[in-house]
Structures are given as C-alpha cells and as structure tokens.
C-alpha cells in the first residue's frame, strides 16, 4: 500500500512519469486521488476514521472512501475500486461532482470527488479504517466552520466545496 506505483502529472493533469508513492510524497510531486462521499437515504454522510496504522492523518475523520489513482488507472475506475476495498460495497452509480486542483493543503493531489447513495452495512478495511459513523450534514457544517482538528484538512476543503455546489 505504501509504495504503489502512481502517475506523476503536470499542471494540466497529464501524465508525465510514474513513480512509487513514497517518492511522490517525499518530492511533493503532483499526482491523482479520488474521494467518495457516501450518503444514506436519510441524507447522512458516512465518515471513516483513518487507521492509526496510516502514515498520514492517522486517527482523523475523513471522507467515506478515498485513495490514490494507480499508474495507468482512470479516476472513474479508481472510485469503485476504493469503495470495494475500503467499505466492501459496490455502488449502483457514482456521480462525479467536482475536481480539486493540487495544492500543498491537498498533498499535491488532483482530487476527483464523487457521490453515491448506500445504506450499508459496510465491511471496513481494518488496515485502512478504525471505525465509521453516519453524520448529519448540519453537524458537519458546524464542525468544518469551527475548524475541528479531528477532521482531515482535505475533508474540510471537500465539504466546503460540496456545500457550495449543493446549496
């Protein structure tokens, strides 16, 4: 997991090379990731608490599922793979919402954000996720507005952007 081969991309998100994840992160090279927001029929968002075994953001709450786009993989193929690997589910449809540009706050990742509907149950990947919970959007609004330190910075950025397009 920590040294998978990823595409290095330029400022236009065009592939220019392939490097191991560790090299990409150490050199702060642009690369690709997906984040998926999973909502239930009641409109609650499923959050995952990142495993304490993770090298980044351990023990922090994050989007429902997320991961790096593997070398040669598309965003559209990566999103359902991450849902299967992390939550053990197959979503009937994934809706592409928006794409974030890389920045130091986002770990130099182009992030394609998706949304889907699923009510669970989930089979959480133990090496990725310590626990999960459903959260009301208005409570998340408050937590993000108050810069809750238990949420990843990436989640806060994604949630703010999502709420701006959803309202």
JSON list of C-alpha atoms in Angstrom, two decimals:
[
{"chain": "A", "resi": 1, "resn": "UNK", "atom": "CA", "xyz": [0.00, 0.00, 0.00]},
{"chain": "A", "resi": 2, "resn": "UNK", "atom": "CA", "xyz": [2.71, 2.50, 0.92]},
{"chain": "A", "resi": 3, "resn": "UNK", "atom": "CA", "xyz": [4.79, 2.09, -2.21]},
{"chain": "A", "resi": 4, "resn": "UNK", "atom": "CA", "xyz": [2.35, 1.50, -5.03]},
{"chain": "A", "resi": 5, "resn": "UNK", "atom": "CA", "xyz": [3.23, 2.93, -8.44]},
{"chain": "A", "resi": 6, "resn": "UNK", "atom": "CA", "xyz": [1.39, 6.16, -9.23]},
{"chain": "A", "resi": 7, "resn": "UNK", "atom": "CA", "xyz": [1.23, 8.51, -12.19]},
{"chain": "A", "resi": 8, "resn": "UNK", "atom": "CA", "xyz": [3.06, 11.83, -11.82]},
{"chain": "A", "resi": 9, "resn": "UNK", "atom": "CA", "xyz": [1.10, 14.55, -13.62]},
{"chain": "A", "resi": 10, "resn": "UNK", "atom": "CA", "xyz": [1.74, 18.10, -14.81]},
{"chain": "A", "resi": 11, "resn": "UNK", "atom": "CA", "xyz": [-0.31, 21.21, -14.00]},
{"chain": "A", "resi": 12, "resn": "UNK", "atom": "CA", "xyz": [-2.90, 20.15, -16.63]},
{"chain": "A", "resi": 13, "resn": "UNK", "atom": "CA", "xyz": [-3.27, 16.66, -15.06]},
{"chain": "A", "resi": 14, "resn": "UNK", "atom": "CA", "xyz": [-1.46, 15.00, -17.99]},
{"chain": "A", "resi": 15, "resn": "UNK", "atom": "CA", "xyz": [0.73, 12.01, -17.11]},
{"chain": "A", "resi": 16, "resn": "UNK", "atom": "CA", "xyz": [4.44, 12.81, -17.35]},
{"chain": "A", "resi": 17, "resn": "UNK", "atom": "CA", "xyz": [6.01, 9.94, -15.38]},
{"chain": "A", "resi": 18, "resn": "UNK", "atom": "CA", "xyz": [5.41, 7.12, -12.94]},
{"chain": "A", "resi": 19, "resn": "UNK", "atom": "CA", "xyz": [6.98, 6.90, -9.51]},
{"chain": "A", "resi": 20, "resn": "UNK", "atom": "CA", "xyz": [6.48, 4.98, -6.26]},
{"chain": "A", "resi": 21, "resn": "UNK", "atom": "CA", "xyz": [4.11, 6.64, -3.80]},
{"chain": "A", "resi": 22, "resn": "UNK", "atom": "CA", "xyz": [6.93, 7.24, -1.31]},
{"chain": "A", "resi": 23, "resn": "UNK", "atom": "CA", "xyz": [8.96, 9.19, -3.87]},
{"chain": "A", "resi": 24, "resn": "UNK", "atom": "CA", "xyz": [5.93, 11.21, -4.98]},
{"chain": "A", "resi": 25, "resn": "UNK", "atom": "CA", "xyz": [5.12, 12.22, -1.42]},
{"chain": "A", "resi": 26, "resn": "UNK", "atom": "CA", "xyz": [8.75, 12.91, -0.46]},
{"chain": "A", "resi": 27, "resn": "UNK", "atom": "CA", "xyz": [9.29, 15.14, -3.51]},
{"chain": "A", "resi": 28, "resn": "UNK", "atom": "CA", "xyz": [5.78, 16.66, -3.32]},
{"chain": "A", "resi": 29, "resn": "UNK", "atom": "CA", "xyz": [5.03, 15.75, -6.94]},
{"chain": "A", "resi": 30, "resn": "UNK", "atom": "CA", "xyz": [1.57, 16.23, -8.47]},
{"chain": "A", "resi": 31, "resn": "UNK", "atom": "CA", "xyz": [-0.50, 13.04, -8.59]},
{"chain": "A", "resi": 32, "resn": "UNK", "atom": "CA", "xyz": [-4.11, 11.86, -8.57]},
{"chain": "A", "resi": 33, "resn": "UNK", "atom": "CA", "xyz": [-6.64, 10.73, -5.96]},
{"chain": "A", "resi": 34, "resn": "UNK", "atom": "CA", "xyz": [-10.35, 10.15, -5.56]},
{"chain": "A", "resi": 35, "resn": "UNK", "atom": "CA", "xyz": [-12.65, 10.85, -2.63]},
{"chain": "A", "resi": 36, "resn": "UNK", "atom": "CA", "xyz": [-16.17, 9.44, -2.37]},
{"chain": "A", "resi": 37, "resn": "UNK", "atom": "CA", "xyz": [-18.99, 10.88, -0.28]},
{"chain": "A", "resi": 38, "resn": "UNK", "atom": "CA", "xyz": [-21.45, 8.10, 0.62]},
{"chain": "A", "resi": 39, "resn": "UNK", "atom": "CA", "xyz": [-24.89, 9.30, 1.72]},
{"chain": "A", "resi": 40, "resn": "UNK", "atom": "CA", "xyz": [-27.71, 7.15, 3.07]},
{"chain": "A", "resi": 41, "resn": "UNK", "atom": "CA", "xyz": [-31.41, 7.54, 2.29]},
{"chain": "A", "resi": 42, "resn": "UNK", "atom": "CA", "xyz": [-31.77, 9.82, 5.34]},
{"chain": "A", "resi": 43, "resn": "UNK", "atom": "CA", "xyz": [-29.23, 12.25, 3.84]},
{"chain": "A", "resi": 44, "resn": "UNK", "atom": "CA", "xyz": [-26.48, 11.47, 6.37]},
{"chain": "A", "resi": 45, "resn": "UNK", "atom": "CA", "xyz": [-22.84, 11.20, 5.27]},
{"chain": "A", "resi": 46, "resn": "UNK", "atom": "CA", "xyz": [-20.73, 8.20, 6.22]},
{"chain": "A", "resi": 47, "resn": "UNK", "atom": "CA", "xyz": [-17.37, 9.26, 7.65]},
{"chain": "A", "resi": 48, "resn": "UNK", "atom": "CA", "xyz": [-14.38, 6.98, 8.14]},
{"chain": "A", "resi": 49, "resn": "UNK", "atom": "CA", "xyz": [-11.86, 7.33, 10.95]},
{"chain": "A", "resi": 50, "resn": "UNK", "atom": "CA", "xyz": [-8.47, 6.71, 9.38]},
{"chain": "A", "resi": 51, "resn": "UNK", "atom": "CA", "xyz": [-6.50, 3.84, 10.85]},
{"chain": "A", "resi": 52, "resn": "UNK", "atom": "CA", "xyz": [-3.75, 4.60, 13.35]},
{"chain": "A", "resi": 53, "resn": "UNK", "atom": "CA", "xyz": [-1.57, 2.44, 11.04]},
{"chain": "A", "resi": 54, "resn": "UNK", "atom": "CA", "xyz": [-1.77, 5.04, 8.23]},
{"chain": "A", "resi": 55, "resn": "UNK", "atom": "CA", "xyz": [1.28, 7.23, 7.57]},
{"chain": "A", "resi": 56, "resn": "UNK", "atom": "CA", "xyz": [-0.77, 10.41, 7.03]},
{"chain": "A", "resi": 57, "resn": "UNK", "atom": "CA", "xyz": [-3.72, 11.80, 9.01]},
{"chain": "A", "resi": 58, "resn": "UNK", "atom": "CA", "xyz": [-3.87, 8.79, 11.31]},
{"chain": "A", "resi": 59, "resn": "UNK", "atom": "CA", "xyz": [-6.89, 8.72, 13.60]},
{"chain": "A", "resi": 60, "resn": "UNK", "atom": "CA", "xyz": [-8.64, 11.63, 11.83]},
{"chain": "A", "resi": 61, "resn": "UNK", "atom": "CA", "xyz": [-12.13, 11.57, 10.32]},
{"chain": "A", "resi": 62, "resn": "UNK", "atom": "CA", "xyz": [-12.24, 11.69, 6.53]},
{"chain": "A", "resi": 63, "resn": "UNK", "atom": "CA", "xyz": [-14.50, 11.20, 3.52]},
{"chain": "A", "resi": 64, "resn": "UNK", "atom": "CA", "xyz": [-16.35, 7.90, 3.23]},
{"chain": "A", "resi": 65, "resn": "UNK", "atom": "CA", "xyz": [-13.68, 6.34, 0.99]},
{"chain": "A", "resi": 66, "resn": "UNK", "atom": "CA", "xyz": [-10.59, 7.67, -0.75]},
{"chain": "A", "resi": 67, "resn": "UNK", "atom": "CA", "xyz": [-7.39, 6.61, -2.37]},
{"chain": "A", "resi": 68, "resn": "UNK", "atom": "CA", "xyz": [-4.68, 7.19, -4.91]},
{"chain": "A", "resi": 69, "resn": "UNK", "atom": "CA", "xyz": [-5.32, 6.58, -8.58]},
{"chain": "A", "resi": 70, "resn": "UNK", "atom": "CA", "xyz": [-2.90, 3.82, -9.58]},
{"chain": "A", "resi": 71, "resn": "UNK", "atom": "CA", "xyz": [-0.50, 4.22, -12.51]},
{"chain": "A", "resi": 72, "resn": "UNK", "atom": "CA", "xyz": [-2.44, 3.81, -15.75]},
{"chain": "A", "resi": 73, "resn": "UNK", "atom": "CA", "xyz": [-5.80, 3.87, -13.95]},
{"chain": "A", "resi": 74, "resn": "UNK", "atom": "CA", "xyz": [-8.57, 6.42, -14.56]},
{"chain": "A", "resi": 75, "resn": "UNK", "atom": "CA", "xyz": [-10.43, 8.34, -11.87]},
{"chain": "A", "resi": 76, "resn": "UNK", "atom": "CA", "xyz": [-13.62, 6.55, -12.96]},
{"chain": "A", "resi": 77, "resn": "UNK", "atom": "CA", "xyz": [-12.06, 3.10, -12.43]},
{"chain": "A", "resi": 78, "resn": "UNK", "atom": "CA", "xyz": [-10.37, 4.06, -9.16]},
{"chain": "A", "resi": 79, "resn": "UNK", "atom": "CA", "xyz": [-13.51, 5.29, -7.35]},
{"chain": "A", "resi": 80, "resn": "UNK", "atom": "CA", "xyz": [-15.47, 2.00, -7.40]},
{"chain": "A", "resi": 81, "resn": "UNK", "atom": "CA", "xyz": [-12.27, 0.08, -6.57]},
{"chain": "A", "resi": 82, "resn": "UNK", "atom": "CA", "xyz": [-11.71, 2.22, -3.47]},
{"chain": "A", "resi": 83, "resn": "UNK", "atom": "CA", "xyz": [-15.34, 1.73, -2.39]},
{"chain": "A", "resi": 84, "resn": "UNK", "atom": "CA", "xyz": [-14.92, -2.05, -2.66]},
{"chain": "A", "resi": 85, "resn": "UNK", "atom": "CA", "xyz": [-11.53, -2.10, -0.94]},
{"chain": "A", "resi": 86, "resn": "UNK", "atom": "CA", "xyz": [-12.34, 0.25, 1.93]},
{"chain": "A", "resi": 87, "resn": "UNK", "atom": "CA", "xyz": [-16.07, -0.26, 2.56]},
{"chain": "A", "resi": 88, "resn": "UNK", "atom": "CA", "xyz": [-16.76, -3.60, 0.90]},
{"chain": "A", "resi": 89, "resn": "UNK", "atom": "CA", "xyz": [-19.61, -2.26, -1.22]},
{"chain": "A", "resi": 90, "resn": "UNK", "atom": "CA", "xyz": [-20.48, -1.85, -4.85]},
{"chain": "A", "resi": 91, "resn": "UNK", "atom": "CA", "xyz": [-22.29, 1.41, -5.55]},
{"chain": "A", "resi": 92, "resn": "UNK", "atom": "CA", "xyz": [-25.01, 1.32, -8.17]},
{"chain": "A", "resi": 93, "resn": "UNK", "atom": "CA", "xyz": [-23.94, 4.68, -9.52]},
{"chain": "A", "resi": 94, "resn": "UNK", "atom": "CA", "xyz": [-21.14, 7.09, -8.75]},
{"chain": "A", "resi": 95, "resn": "UNK", "atom": "CA", "xyz": [-21.77, 10.72, -9.60]},
{"chain": "A", "resi": 96, "resn": "UNK", "atom": "CA", "xyz": [-18.75, 12.86, -10.40]},
{"chain": "A", "resi": 97, "resn": "UNK", "atom": "CA", "xyz": [-19.14, 16.15, -8.53]},
{"chain": "A", "resi": 98, "resn": "UNK", "atom": "CA", "xyz": [-16.00, 18.28, -8.99]},
{"chain": "A", "resi": 99, "resn": "UNK", "atom": "CA", "xyz": [-12.25, 18.14, -9.27]},
{"chain": "A", "resi": 100, "resn": "UNK", "atom": "CA", "xyz": [-9.87, 19.98, -6.96]},
{"chain": "A", "resi": 101, "resn": "UNK", "atom": "CA", "xyz": [-6.55, 21.38, -8.15]},
{"chain": "A", "resi": 102, "resn": "UNK", "atom": "CA", "xyz": [-3.38, 20.26, -6.37]},
{"chain": "A", "resi": 103, "resn": "UNK", "atom": "CA", "xyz": [-2.04, 22.39, -3.54]},
{"chain": "A", "resi": 104, "resn": "UNK", "atom": "CA", "xyz": [0.15, 21.83, -0.52]},
{"chain": "A", "resi": 105, "resn": "UNK", "atom": "CA", "xyz": [-3.04, 21.64, 1.60]},
{"chain": "A", "resi": 106, "resn": "UNK", "atom": "CA", "xyz": [-4.21, 18.77, -0.62]},
{"chain": "A", "resi": 107, "resn": "UNK", "atom": "CA", "xyz": [-0.87, 16.94, -0.69]},
{"chain": "A", "resi": 108, "resn": "UNK", "atom": "CA", "xyz": [-0.29, 17.99, -4.33]},
{"chain": "A", "resi": 109, "resn": "UNK", "atom": "CA", "xyz": [-3.18, 15.79, -5.47]},
{"chain": "A", "resi": 110, "resn": "UNK", "atom": "CA", "xyz": [-5.69, 16.41, -8.22]},
{"chain": "A", "resi": 111, "resn": "UNK", "atom": "CA", "xyz": [-8.76, 15.12, -6.40]},
{"chain": "A", "resi": 112, "resn": "UNK", "atom": "CA", "xyz": [-11.85, 13.93, -8.25]},
{"chain": "A", "resi": 113, "resn": "UNK", "atom": "CA", "xyz": [-14.78, 13.88, -5.84]},
{"chain": "A", "resi": 114, "resn": "UNK", "atom": "CA", "xyz": [-17.72, 11.51, -6.29]},
{"chain": "A", "resi": 115, "resn": "UNK", "atom": "CA", "xyz": [-21.02, 10.98, -4.54]},
{"chain": "A", "resi": 116, "resn": "UNK", "atom": "CA", "xyz": [-23.14, 7.86, -4.18]},
{"chain": "A", "resi": 117, "resn": "UNK", "atom": "CA", "xyz": [-26.00, 6.51, -2.11]},
{"chain": "A", "resi": 118, "resn": "UNK", "atom": "CA", "xyz": [-25.67, 3.41, 0.07]},
{"chain": "A", "resi": 119, "resn": "UNK", "atom": "CA", "xyz": [-27.27, 2.49, 3.38]},
{"chain": "A", "resi": 120, "resn": "UNK", "atom": "CA", "xyz": [-24.67, -0.05, 4.45]},
{"chain": "A", "resi": 121, "resn": "UNK", "atom": "CA", "xyz": [-23.82, -2.28, 6.07]},
{"chain": "A", "resi": 122, "resn": "UNK", "atom": "CA", "xyz": [-20.14, -1.80, 5.35]},
{"chain": "A", "resi": 123, "resn": "UNK", "atom": "CA", "xyz": [-17.19, -4.14, 5.73]},
{"chain": "A", "resi": 124, "resn": "UNK", "atom": "CA", "xyz": [-14.45, -1.74, 6.81]},
{"chain": "A", "resi": 125, "resn": "UNK", "atom": "CA", "xyz": [-10.88, -2.49, 5.68]},
{"chain": "A", "resi": 126, "resn": "UNK", "atom": "CA", "xyz": [-9.07, -2.93, 9.01]},
{"chain": "A", "resi": 127, "resn": "UNK", "atom": "CA", "xyz": [-5.71, -1.70, 7.71]},
{"chain": "A", "resi": 128, "resn": "UNK", "atom": "CA", "xyz": [-7.33, 1.49, 6.38]},
{"chain": "A", "resi": 129, "resn": "UNK", "atom": "CA", "xyz": [-10.19, 2.36, 8.74]},
{"chain": "A", "resi": 130, "resn": "UNK", "atom": "CA", "xyz": [-10.54, 2.13, 12.53]},
{"chain": "A", "resi": 131, "resn": "UNK", "atom": "CA", "xyz": [-14.26, 2.95, 12.61]},
{"chain": "A", "resi": 132, "resn": "UNK", "atom": "CA", "xyz": [-17.05, 4.72, 10.78]},
{"chain": "A", "resi": 133, "resn": "UNK", "atom": "CA", "xyz": [-20.20, 6.67, 11.57]},
{"chain": "A", "resi": 134, "resn": "UNK", "atom": "CA", "xyz": [-23.14, 8.44, 9.93]},
{"chain": "A", "resi": 135, "resn": "UNK", "atom": "CA", "xyz": [-23.19, 12.21, 10.38]},
{"chain": "A", "resi": 136, "resn": "UNK", "atom": "CA", "xyz": [-25.86, 14.84, 9.77]},
{"chain": "A", "resi": 137, "resn": "UNK", "atom": "CA", "xyz": [-24.77, 17.48, 7.21]},
{"chain": "A", "resi": 138, "resn": "UNK", "atom": "CA", "xyz": [-25.64, 20.40, 9.51]},
{"chain": "A", "resi": 139, "resn": "UNK", "atom": "CA", "xyz": [-23.40, 18.98, 12.24]},
{"chain": "A", "resi": 140, "resn": "UNK", "atom": "CA", "xyz": [-20.59, 18.64, 9.69]},
{"chain": "A", "resi": 141, "resn": "UNK", "atom": "CA", "xyz": [-21.17, 22.25, 8.62]},
{"chain": "A", "resi": 142, "resn": "UNK", "atom": "CA", "xyz": [-20.58, 23.35, 12.22]},
{"chain": "A", "resi": 143, "resn": "UNK", "atom": "CA", "xyz": [-17.54, 21.13, 12.72]},
{"chain": "A", "resi": 144, "resn": "UNK", "atom": "CA", "xyz": [-15.94, 22.36, 9.48]},
{"chain": "A", "resi": 145, "resn": "UNK", "atom": "CA", "xyz": [-16.76, 26.00, 10.24]},
{"chain": "A", "resi": 146, "resn": "UNK", "atom": "CA", "xyz": [-15.12, 25.60, 13.66]},
{"chain": "A", "resi": 147, "resn": "UNK", "atom": "CA", "xyz": [-12.04, 24.00, 12.01]},
{"chain": "A", "resi": 148, "resn": "UNK", "atom": "CA", "xyz": [-12.48, 20.77, 14.02]},
{"chain": "A", "resi": 149, "resn": "UNK", "atom": "CA", "xyz": [-8.97, 19.28, 14.42]},
{"chain": "A", "resi": 150, "resn": "UNK", "atom": "CA", "xyz": [-10.38, 15.72, 14.36]},
{"chain": "A", "resi": 151, "resn": "UNK", "atom": "CA", "xyz": [-11.29, 16.15, 10.65]},
{"chain": "A", "resi": 152, "resn": "UNK", "atom": "CA", "xyz": [-8.68, 15.94, 7.89]},
{"chain": "A", "resi": 153, "resn": "UNK", "atom": "CA", "xyz": [-7.88, 19.20, 6.13]},
{"chain": "A", "resi": 154, "resn": "UNK", "atom": "CA", "xyz": [-8.73, 17.52, 2.82]},
{"chain": "A", "resi": 155, "resn": "UNK", "atom": "CA", "xyz": [-12.19, 16.58, 4.11]},
{"chain": "A", "resi": 156, "resn": "UNK", "atom": "CA", "xyz": [-12.82, 20.15, 5.27]},
{"chain": "A", "resi": 157, "resn": "UNK", "atom": "CA", "xyz": [-11.87, 21.52, 1.84]},
{"chain": "A", "resi": 158, "resn": "UNK", "atom": "CA", "xyz": [-14.03, 18.93, 0.05]},
{"chain": "A", "resi": 159, "resn": "UNK", "atom": "CA", "xyz": [-17.00, 19.50, 2.37]},
{"chain": "A", "resi": 160, "resn": "UNK", "atom": "CA", "xyz": [-16.91, 23.29, 1.93]},
{"chain": "A", "resi": 161, "resn": "UNK", "atom": "CA", "xyz": [-16.79, 22.93, -1.86]},
{"chain": "A", "resi": 162, "resn": "UNK", "atom": "CA", "xyz": [-19.56, 20.32, -1.80]},
{"chain": "A", "resi": 163, "resn": "UNK", "atom": "CA", "xyz": [-21.84, 22.51, 0.30]},
{"chain": "A", "resi": 164, "resn": "UNK", "atom": "CA", "xyz": [-21.22, 25.47, -2.03]},
{"chain": "A", "resi": 165, "resn": "UNK", "atom": "CA", "xyz": [-22.42, 23.48, -5.04]},
{"chain": "A", "resi": 166, "resn": "UNK", "atom": "CA", "xyz": [-25.19, 21.63, -3.17]},
{"chain": "A", "resi": 167, "resn": "UNK", "atom": "CA", "xyz": [-26.87, 24.80, -1.87]}
]
